[in-house]
GROMACS .gro file of C-alpha atoms in nm:
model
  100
    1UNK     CA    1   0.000   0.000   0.000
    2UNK     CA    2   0.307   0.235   0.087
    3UNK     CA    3   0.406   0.195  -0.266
    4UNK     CA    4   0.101   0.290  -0.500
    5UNK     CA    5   0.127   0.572  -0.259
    6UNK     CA    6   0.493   0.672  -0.393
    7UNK     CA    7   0.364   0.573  -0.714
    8UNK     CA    8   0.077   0.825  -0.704
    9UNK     CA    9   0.301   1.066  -0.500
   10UNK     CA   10   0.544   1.035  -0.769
   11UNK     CA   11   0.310   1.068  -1.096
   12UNK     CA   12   0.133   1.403  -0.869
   13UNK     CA   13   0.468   1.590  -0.881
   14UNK     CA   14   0.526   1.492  -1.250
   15UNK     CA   15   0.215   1.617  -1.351
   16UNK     CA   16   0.255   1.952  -1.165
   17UNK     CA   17   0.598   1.990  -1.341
   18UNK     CA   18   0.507   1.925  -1.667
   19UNK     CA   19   0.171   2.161  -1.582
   20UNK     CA   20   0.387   2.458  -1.396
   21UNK     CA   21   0.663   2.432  -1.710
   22UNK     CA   22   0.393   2.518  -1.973
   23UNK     CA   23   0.256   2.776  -1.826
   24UNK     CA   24   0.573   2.922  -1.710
   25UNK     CA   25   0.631   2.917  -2.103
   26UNK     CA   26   0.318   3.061  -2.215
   27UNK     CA   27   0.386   3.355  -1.971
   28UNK     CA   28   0.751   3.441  -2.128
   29UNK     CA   29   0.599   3.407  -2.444
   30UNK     CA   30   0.334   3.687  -2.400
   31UNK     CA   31   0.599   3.927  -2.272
   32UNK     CA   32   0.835   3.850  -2.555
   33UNK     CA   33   0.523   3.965  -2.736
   34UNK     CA   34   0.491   4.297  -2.576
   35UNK     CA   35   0.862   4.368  -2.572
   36UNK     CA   36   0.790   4.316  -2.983
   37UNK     CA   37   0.520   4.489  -2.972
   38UNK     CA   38   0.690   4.810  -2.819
   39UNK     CA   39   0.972   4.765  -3.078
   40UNK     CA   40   0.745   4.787  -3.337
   41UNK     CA   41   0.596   5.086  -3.248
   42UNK     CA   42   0.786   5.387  -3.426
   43UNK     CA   43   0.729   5.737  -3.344
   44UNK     CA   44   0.439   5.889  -3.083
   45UNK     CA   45   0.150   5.798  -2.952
   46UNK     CA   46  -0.207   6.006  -2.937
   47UNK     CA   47  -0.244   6.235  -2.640
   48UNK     CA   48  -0.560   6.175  -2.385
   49UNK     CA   49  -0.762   6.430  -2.498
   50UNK     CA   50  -0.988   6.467  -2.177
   51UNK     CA   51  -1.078   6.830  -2.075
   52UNK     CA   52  -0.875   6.948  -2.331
   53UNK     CA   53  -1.142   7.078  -2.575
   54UNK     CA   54  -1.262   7.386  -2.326
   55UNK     CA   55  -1.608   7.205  -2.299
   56UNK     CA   56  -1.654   7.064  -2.624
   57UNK     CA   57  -1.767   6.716  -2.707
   58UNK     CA   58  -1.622   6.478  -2.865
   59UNK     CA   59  -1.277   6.615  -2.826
   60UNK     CA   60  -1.049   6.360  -3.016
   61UNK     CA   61  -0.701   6.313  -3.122
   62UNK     CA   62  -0.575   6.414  -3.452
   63UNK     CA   63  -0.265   6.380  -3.609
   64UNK     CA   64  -0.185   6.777  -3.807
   65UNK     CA   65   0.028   6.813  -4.081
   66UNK     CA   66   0.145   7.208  -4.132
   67UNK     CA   67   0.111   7.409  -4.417
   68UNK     CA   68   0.406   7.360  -4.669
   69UNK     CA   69   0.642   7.667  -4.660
   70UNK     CA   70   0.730   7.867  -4.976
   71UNK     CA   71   1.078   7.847  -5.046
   72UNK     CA   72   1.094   8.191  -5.234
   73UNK     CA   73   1.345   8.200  -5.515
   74UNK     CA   74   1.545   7.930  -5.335
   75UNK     CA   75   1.519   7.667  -5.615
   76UNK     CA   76   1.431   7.285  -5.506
   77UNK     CA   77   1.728   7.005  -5.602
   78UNK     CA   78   1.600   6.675  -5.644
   79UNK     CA   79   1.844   6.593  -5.287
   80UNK     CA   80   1.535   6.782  -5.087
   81UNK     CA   81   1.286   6.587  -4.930
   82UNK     CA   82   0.929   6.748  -5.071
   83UNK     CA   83   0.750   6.524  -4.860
   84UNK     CA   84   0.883   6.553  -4.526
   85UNK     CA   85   0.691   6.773  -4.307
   86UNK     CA   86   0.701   6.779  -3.919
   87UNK     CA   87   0.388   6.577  -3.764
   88UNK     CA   88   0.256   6.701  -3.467
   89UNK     CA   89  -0.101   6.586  -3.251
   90UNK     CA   90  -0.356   6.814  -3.137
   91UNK     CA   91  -0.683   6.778  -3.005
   92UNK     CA   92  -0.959   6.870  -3.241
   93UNK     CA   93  -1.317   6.925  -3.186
   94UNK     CA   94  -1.570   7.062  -3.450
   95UNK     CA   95  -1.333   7.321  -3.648
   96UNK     CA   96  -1.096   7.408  -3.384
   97UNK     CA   97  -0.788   7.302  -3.267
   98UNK     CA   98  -0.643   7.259  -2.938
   99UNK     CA   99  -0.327   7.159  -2.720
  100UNK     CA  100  -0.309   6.832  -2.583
   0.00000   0.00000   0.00000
């Protein structure tokens, strides 16, 4: 009787092993995912616009691109960058912008 008590004993703790190691591997696999995740991620994020509209509903994040400049008489070599123009976010509601 003492043995099919080791027996079961011993089959218990194998069980829980081979139970605790797969989840302990399901676990580092999710935060390898975030890490990922956060590498993937380029440039910034939205702001919380909350209270930020003065009052105005819905007050919502939007990405703004800025006028293009005039260069003048300055002429434009092909080594310029036409389409590069500084991103910023604001928080927009109806017509108006504000900052986030």
């Amino acid at each position: 009787m003492a043995s099919s008590i080791n027996i079961y004993s011993n089959g218990l703790i194998i069980v829980m092993l081979i139970y605790s190691f797969t989840f302990l591997a399901s676990i580092s696999g999710r935060i390898e995912e975030r890490k990922q995740m956060r590498m993937v991620m380029l440039g910034s994020s939205p702001p919380k616009c909350v209270n930020r509209c003065k009052g105005c509903r819905p007050c919502i994040a939007t990405l703004v691109i800025p006028p293009h400049t005039n260069k003048g008489l300055k002429t434009i070599t092909s080594r310029e960058d036409e389409g590069y123009y500084l991103l910023s976010w604001k928080c927009k509601c109806g017509t108006k912008y504000f900052h986030p």
